[in-house]
PDB file of C-alpha atoms in Angstrom:
ATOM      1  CA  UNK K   1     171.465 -35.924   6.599  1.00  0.00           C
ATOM      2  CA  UNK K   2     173.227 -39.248   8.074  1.00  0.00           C
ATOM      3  CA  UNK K   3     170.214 -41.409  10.150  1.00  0.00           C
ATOM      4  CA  UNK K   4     171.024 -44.310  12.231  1.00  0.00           C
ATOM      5  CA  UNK K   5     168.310 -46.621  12.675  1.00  0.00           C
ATOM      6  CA  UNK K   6     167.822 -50.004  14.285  1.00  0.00           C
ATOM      7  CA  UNK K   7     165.567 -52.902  14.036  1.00  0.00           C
ATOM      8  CA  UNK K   8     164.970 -54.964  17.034  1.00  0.00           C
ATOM      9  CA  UNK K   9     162.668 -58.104  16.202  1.00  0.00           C
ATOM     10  CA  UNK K  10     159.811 -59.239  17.846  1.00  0.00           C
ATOM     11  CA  UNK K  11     158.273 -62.754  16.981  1.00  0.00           C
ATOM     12  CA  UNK K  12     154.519 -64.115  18.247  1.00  0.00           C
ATOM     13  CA  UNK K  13     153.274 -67.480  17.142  1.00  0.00           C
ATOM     14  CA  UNK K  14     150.962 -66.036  14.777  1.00  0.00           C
ATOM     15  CA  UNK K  15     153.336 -63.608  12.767  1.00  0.00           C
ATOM     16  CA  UNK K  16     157.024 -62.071  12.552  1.00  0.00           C
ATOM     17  CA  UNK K  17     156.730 -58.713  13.620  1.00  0.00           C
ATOM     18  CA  UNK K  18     159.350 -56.210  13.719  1.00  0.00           C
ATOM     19  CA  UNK K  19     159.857 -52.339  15.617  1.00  0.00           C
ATOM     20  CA  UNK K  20     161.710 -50.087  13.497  1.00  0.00           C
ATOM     21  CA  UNK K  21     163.317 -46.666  14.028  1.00  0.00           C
ATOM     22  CA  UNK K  22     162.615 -43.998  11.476  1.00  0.00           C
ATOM     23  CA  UNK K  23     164.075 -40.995  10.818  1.00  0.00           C
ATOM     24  CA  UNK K  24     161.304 -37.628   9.926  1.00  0.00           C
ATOM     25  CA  UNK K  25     162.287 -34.986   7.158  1.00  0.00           C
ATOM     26  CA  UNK K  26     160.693 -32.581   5.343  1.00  0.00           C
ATOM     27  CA  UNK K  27     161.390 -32.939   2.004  1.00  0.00           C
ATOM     28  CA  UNK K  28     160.221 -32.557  -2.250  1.00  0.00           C
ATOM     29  CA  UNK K  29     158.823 -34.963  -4.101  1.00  0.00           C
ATOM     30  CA  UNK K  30     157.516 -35.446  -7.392  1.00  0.00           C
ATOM     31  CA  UNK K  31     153.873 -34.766  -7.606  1.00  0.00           C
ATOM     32  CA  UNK K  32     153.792 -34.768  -3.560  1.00  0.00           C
ATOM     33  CA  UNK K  33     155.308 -31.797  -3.492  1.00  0.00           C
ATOM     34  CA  UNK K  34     156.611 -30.848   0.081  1.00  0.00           C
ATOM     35  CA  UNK K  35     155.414 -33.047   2.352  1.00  0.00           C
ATOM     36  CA  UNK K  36     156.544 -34.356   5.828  1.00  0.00           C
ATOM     37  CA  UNK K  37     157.930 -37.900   5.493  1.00  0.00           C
ATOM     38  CA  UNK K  38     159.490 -41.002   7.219  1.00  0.00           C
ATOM     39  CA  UNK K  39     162.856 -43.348   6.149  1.00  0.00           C
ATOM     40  CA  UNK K  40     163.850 -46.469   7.527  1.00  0.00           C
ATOM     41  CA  UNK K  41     167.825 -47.864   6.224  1.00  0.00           C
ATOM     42  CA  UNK K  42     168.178 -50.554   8.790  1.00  0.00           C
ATOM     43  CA  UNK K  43     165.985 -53.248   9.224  1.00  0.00           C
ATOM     44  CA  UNK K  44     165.744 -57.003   7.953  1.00  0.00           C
ATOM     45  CA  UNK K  45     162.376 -58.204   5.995  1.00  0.00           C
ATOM     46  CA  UNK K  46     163.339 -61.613   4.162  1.00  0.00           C
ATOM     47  CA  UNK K  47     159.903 -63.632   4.215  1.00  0.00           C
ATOM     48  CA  UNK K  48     156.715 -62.383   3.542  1.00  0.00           C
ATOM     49  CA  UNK K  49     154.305 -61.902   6.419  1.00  0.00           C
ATOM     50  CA  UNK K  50     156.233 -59.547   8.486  1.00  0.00           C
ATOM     51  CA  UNK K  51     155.013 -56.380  10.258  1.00  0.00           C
ATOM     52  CA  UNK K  52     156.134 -53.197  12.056  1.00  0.00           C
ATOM     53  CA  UNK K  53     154.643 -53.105  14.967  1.00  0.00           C
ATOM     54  CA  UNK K  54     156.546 -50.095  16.554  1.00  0.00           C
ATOM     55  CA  UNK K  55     157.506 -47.129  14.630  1.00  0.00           C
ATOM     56  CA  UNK K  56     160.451 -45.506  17.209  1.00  0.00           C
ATOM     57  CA  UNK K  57     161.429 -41.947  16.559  1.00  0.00           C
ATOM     58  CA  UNK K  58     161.108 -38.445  16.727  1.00  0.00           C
ATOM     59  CA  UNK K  59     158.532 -36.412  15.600  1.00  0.00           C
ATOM     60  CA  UNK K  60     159.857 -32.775  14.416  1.00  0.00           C
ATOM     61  CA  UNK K  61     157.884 -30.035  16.639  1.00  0.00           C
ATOM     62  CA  UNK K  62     154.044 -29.911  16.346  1.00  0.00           C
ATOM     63  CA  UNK K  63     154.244 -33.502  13.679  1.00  0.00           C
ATOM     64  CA  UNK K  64     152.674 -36.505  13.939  1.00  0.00           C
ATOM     65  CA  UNK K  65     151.960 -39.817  12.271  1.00  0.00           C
ATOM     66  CA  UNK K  66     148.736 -38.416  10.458  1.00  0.00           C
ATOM     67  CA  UNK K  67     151.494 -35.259   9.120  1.00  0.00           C
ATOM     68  CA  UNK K  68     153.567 -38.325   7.246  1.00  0.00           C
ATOM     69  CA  UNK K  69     152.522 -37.972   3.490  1.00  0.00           C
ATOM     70  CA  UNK K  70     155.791 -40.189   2.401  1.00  0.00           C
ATOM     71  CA  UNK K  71     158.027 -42.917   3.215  1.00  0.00           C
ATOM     72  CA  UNK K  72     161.245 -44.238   2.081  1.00  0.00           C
ATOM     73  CA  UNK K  73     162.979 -48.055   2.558  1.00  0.00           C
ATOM     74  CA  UNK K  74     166.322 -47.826   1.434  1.00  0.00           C
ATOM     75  CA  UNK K  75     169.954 -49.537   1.161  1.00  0.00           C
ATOM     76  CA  UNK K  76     168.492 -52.253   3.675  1.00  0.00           C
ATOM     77  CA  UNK K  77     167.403 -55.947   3.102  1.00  0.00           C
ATOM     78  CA  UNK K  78     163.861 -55.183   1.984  1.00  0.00           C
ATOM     79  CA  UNK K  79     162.611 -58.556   0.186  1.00  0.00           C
ATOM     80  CA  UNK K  80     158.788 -57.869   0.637  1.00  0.00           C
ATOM     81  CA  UNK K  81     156.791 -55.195   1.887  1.00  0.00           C
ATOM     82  CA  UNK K  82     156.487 -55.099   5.773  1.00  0.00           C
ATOM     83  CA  UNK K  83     152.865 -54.436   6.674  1.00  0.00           C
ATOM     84  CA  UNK K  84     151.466 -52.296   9.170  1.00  0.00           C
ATOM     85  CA  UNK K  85     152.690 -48.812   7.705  1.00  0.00           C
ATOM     86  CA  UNK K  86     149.335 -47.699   6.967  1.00  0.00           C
ATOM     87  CA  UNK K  87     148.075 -48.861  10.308  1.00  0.00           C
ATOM     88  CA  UNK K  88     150.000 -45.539  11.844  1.00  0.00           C
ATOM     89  CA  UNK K  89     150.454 -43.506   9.026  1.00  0.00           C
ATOM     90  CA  UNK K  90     147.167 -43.328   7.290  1.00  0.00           C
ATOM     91  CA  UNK K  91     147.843 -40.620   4.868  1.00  0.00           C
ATOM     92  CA  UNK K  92     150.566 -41.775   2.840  1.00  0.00           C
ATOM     93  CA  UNK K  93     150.419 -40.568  -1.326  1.00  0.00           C
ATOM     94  CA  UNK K  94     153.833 -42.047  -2.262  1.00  0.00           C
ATOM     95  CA  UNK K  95     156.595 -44.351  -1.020  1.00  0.00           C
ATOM     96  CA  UNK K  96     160.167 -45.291  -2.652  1.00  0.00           C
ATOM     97  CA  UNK K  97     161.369 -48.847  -1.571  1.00  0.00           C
ATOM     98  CA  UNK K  98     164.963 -48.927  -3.620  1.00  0.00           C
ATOM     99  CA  UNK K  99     168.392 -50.604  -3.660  1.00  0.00           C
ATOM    100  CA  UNK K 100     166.477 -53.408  -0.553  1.00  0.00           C
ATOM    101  CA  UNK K 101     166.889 -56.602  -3.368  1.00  0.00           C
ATOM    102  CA  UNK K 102     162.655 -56.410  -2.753  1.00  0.00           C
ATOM    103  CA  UNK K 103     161.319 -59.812  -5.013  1.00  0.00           C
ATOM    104  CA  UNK K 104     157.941 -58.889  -4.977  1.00  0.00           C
ATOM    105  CA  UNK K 105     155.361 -56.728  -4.971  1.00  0.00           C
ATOM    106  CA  UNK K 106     151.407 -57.996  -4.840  1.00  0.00           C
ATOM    107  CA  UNK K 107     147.888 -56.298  -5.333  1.00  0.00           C
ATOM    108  CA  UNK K 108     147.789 -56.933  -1.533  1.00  0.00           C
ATOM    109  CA  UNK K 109     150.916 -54.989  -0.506  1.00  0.00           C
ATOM    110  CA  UNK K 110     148.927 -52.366  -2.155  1.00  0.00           C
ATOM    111  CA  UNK K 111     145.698 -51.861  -1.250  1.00  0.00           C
ATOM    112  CA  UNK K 112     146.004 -50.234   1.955  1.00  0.00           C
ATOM    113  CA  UNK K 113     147.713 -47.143  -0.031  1.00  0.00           C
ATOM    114  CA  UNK K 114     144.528 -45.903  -1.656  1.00  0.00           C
ATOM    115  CA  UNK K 115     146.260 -42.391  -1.604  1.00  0.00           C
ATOM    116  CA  UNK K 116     149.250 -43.301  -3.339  1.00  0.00           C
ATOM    117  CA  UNK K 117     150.143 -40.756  -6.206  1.00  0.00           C
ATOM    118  CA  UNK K 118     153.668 -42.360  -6.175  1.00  0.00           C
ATOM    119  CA  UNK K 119     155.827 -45.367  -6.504  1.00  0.00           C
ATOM    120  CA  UNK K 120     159.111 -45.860  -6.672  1.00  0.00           C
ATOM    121  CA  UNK K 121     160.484 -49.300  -6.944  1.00  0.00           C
ATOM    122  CA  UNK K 122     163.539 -49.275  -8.469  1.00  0.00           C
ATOM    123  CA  UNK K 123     166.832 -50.896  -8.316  1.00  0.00           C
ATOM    124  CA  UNK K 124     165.608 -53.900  -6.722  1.00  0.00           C
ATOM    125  CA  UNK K 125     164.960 -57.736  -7.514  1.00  0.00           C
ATOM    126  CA  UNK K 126     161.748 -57.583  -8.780  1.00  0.00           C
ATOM    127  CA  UNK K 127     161.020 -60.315 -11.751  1.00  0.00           C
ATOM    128  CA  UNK K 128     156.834 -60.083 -12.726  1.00  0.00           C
ATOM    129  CA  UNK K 129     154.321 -57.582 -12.207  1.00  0.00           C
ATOM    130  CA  UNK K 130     151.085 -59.297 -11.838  1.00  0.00           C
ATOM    131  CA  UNK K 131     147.739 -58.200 -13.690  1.00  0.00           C
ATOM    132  CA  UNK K 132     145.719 -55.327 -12.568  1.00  0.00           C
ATOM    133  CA  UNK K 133     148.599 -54.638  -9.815  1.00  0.00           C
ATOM    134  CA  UNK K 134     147.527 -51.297  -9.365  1.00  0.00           C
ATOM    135  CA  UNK K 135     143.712 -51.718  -8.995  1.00  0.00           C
ATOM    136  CA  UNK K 136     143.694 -50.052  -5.507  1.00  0.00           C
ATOM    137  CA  UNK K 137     145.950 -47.109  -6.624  1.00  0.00           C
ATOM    138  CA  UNK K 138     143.789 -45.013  -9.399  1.00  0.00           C
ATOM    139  CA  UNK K 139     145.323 -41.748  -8.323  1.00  0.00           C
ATOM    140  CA  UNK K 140     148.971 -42.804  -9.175  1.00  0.00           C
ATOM    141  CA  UNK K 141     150.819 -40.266 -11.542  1.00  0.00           C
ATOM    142  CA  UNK K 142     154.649 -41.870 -11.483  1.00  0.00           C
ATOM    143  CA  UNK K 143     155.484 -45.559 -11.256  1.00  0.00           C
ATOM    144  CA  UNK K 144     159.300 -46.116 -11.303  1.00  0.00           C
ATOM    145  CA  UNK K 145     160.337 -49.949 -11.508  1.00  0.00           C
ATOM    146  CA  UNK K 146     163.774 -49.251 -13.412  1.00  0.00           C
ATOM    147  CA  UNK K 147     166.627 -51.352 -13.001  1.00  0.00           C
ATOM    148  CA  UNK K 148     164.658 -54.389 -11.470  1.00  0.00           C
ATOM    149  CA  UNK K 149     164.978 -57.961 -13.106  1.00  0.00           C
ATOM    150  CA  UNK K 150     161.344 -57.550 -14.575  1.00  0.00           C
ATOM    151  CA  UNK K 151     161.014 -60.754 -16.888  1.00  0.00           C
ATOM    152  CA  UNK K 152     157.333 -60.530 -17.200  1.00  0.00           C
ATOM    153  CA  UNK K 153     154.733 -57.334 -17.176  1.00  0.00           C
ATOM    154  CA  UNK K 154     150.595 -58.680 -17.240  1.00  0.00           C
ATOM    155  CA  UNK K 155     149.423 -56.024 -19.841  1.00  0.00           C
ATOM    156  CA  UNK K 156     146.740 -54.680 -18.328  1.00  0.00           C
ATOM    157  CA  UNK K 157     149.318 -53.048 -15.451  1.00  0.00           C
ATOM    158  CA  UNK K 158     148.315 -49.965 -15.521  1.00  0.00           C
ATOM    159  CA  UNK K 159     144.635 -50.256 -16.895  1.00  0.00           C
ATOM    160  CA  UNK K 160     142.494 -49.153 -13.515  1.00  0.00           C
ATOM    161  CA  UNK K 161     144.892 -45.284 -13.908  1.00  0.00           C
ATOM    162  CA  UNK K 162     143.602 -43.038 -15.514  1.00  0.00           C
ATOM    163  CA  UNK K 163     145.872 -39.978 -14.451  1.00  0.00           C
ATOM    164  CA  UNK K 164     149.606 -42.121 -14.843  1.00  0.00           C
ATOM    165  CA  UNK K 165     151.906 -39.264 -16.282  1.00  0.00           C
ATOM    166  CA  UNK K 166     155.194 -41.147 -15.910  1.00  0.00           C
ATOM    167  CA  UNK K 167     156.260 -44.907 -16.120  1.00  0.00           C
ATOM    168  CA  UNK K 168     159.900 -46.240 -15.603  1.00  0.00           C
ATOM    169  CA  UNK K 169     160.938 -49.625 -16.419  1.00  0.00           C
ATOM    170  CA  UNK K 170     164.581 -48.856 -17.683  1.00  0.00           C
ATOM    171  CA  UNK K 171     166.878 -51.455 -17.436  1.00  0.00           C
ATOM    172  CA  UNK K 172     164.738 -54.536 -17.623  1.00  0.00           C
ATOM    173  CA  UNK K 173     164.825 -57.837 -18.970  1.00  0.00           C
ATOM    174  CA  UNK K 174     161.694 -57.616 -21.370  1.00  0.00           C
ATOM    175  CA  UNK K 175     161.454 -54.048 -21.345  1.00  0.00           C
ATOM    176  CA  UNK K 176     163.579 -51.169 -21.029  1.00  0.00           C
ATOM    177  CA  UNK K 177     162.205 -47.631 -21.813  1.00  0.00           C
ATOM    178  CA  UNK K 178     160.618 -44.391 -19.607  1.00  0.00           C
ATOM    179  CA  UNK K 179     157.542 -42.784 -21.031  1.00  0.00           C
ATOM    180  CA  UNK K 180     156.048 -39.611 -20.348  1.00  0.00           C
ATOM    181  CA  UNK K 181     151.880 -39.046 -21.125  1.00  0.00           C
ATOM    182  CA  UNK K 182     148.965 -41.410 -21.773  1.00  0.00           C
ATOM    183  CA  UNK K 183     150.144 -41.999 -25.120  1.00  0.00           C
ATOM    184  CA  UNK K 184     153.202 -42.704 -24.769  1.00  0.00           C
ATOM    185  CA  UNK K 185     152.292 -45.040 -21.820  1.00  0.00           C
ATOM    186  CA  UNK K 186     150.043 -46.841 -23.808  1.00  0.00           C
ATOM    187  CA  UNK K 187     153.573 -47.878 -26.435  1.00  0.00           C
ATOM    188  CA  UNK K 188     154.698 -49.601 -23.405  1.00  0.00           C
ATOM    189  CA  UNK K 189     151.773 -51.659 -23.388  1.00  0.00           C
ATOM    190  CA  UNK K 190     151.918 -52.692 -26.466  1.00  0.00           C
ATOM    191  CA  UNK K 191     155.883 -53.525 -26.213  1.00  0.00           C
ATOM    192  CA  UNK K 192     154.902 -55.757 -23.571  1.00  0.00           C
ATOM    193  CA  UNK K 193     152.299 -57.465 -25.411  1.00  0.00           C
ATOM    194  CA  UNK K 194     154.517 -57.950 -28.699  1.00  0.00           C
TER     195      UNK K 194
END
């Protein structure tokens, strides 16, 4: 499926704000399952701060915003996460923001995703991972931040889940393994402490 999107900005005095066009698929996920989802490739988010406004496209027959389960942000210039996705798409359980060169990902850019089962953050600029980053997201099962620049991991990352089945931080600078179950989740946690 080729998508052509576009990005016109929008700016205010108080905020950046941005209208994107996304592209709807159904589609599989892991531990989503089939779900109805939305993918942006062309759009410009360098500063922190900015949000979409306007999400253009077309719905397939009988969908709507409150259908979208998933999103994707990919092959773009993705630097921080754009707010304003819950704001029209309140029922989102997973979202994969890859190959953008995002820097940084906060306890705020979070929060509104109180659904989220997934995360997939990989192959991006990310360098820390701040403590108790997923404290609004105790229902994740699968956190993929391979092939980032991760430096530094607070060890108590994934304390507040108590379902995570899958963590990926392959390809790191001071870690670089995938682990599958609670136990072996918890040897990541102690290879970052060590």
């Amino acid at each position: 499926v080729f998508l052509l999107l576009l990005v016109l900005p929008l700016t205010t005095a108080d905020e950046t704000s941005i209208e994107v066009f996304s592209s709807y698929r159904n589609t599989v996920w892991d531990f989503i399952g089939n779900h109805y989802q939305f993918g942006i490739n062309n759009m410009s988010v360098k500063n922190p701060g900015v949000w979409i406004k306007e999400f253009s496209g077309v719905h397939f027959d009988s969908k709507s915003n409150d259908d979208v389960r998933a999103f994707y942000i990919s092959n773009t210039v993705c630097h921080y996460m754009p707010k304003g996705i819950m704001e029209s798409f309140p029922n989102i359980e997973g979202f994969q923001v890859y190959n953008t060169g995002l820097k940084a990902i906060t306890q705020q850019d979070l929060e509104p995703y109180k659904k989220l089962k997934g995360i997939w953050l990989n192959e991006n600029n990310l360098n820390s991972l701040e403590s108790n980053l997923f404290k609004f997201n105790p229902d994740l099962k699968i956190v993929n931040l391979s092939e980032n620049k991760i430096r530094r991991i607070a060890v108590d990352i994934f304390d507040p889940i108590d379902n995570l089945a899958e963590v990926y931080l392959l390809n790191n600078v001071c870690v670089s393994r995938n682990e599958k179950g609670k136990i072996d989740i918890n040897k990541i946690q102690w290879t970052i402490m060590e």
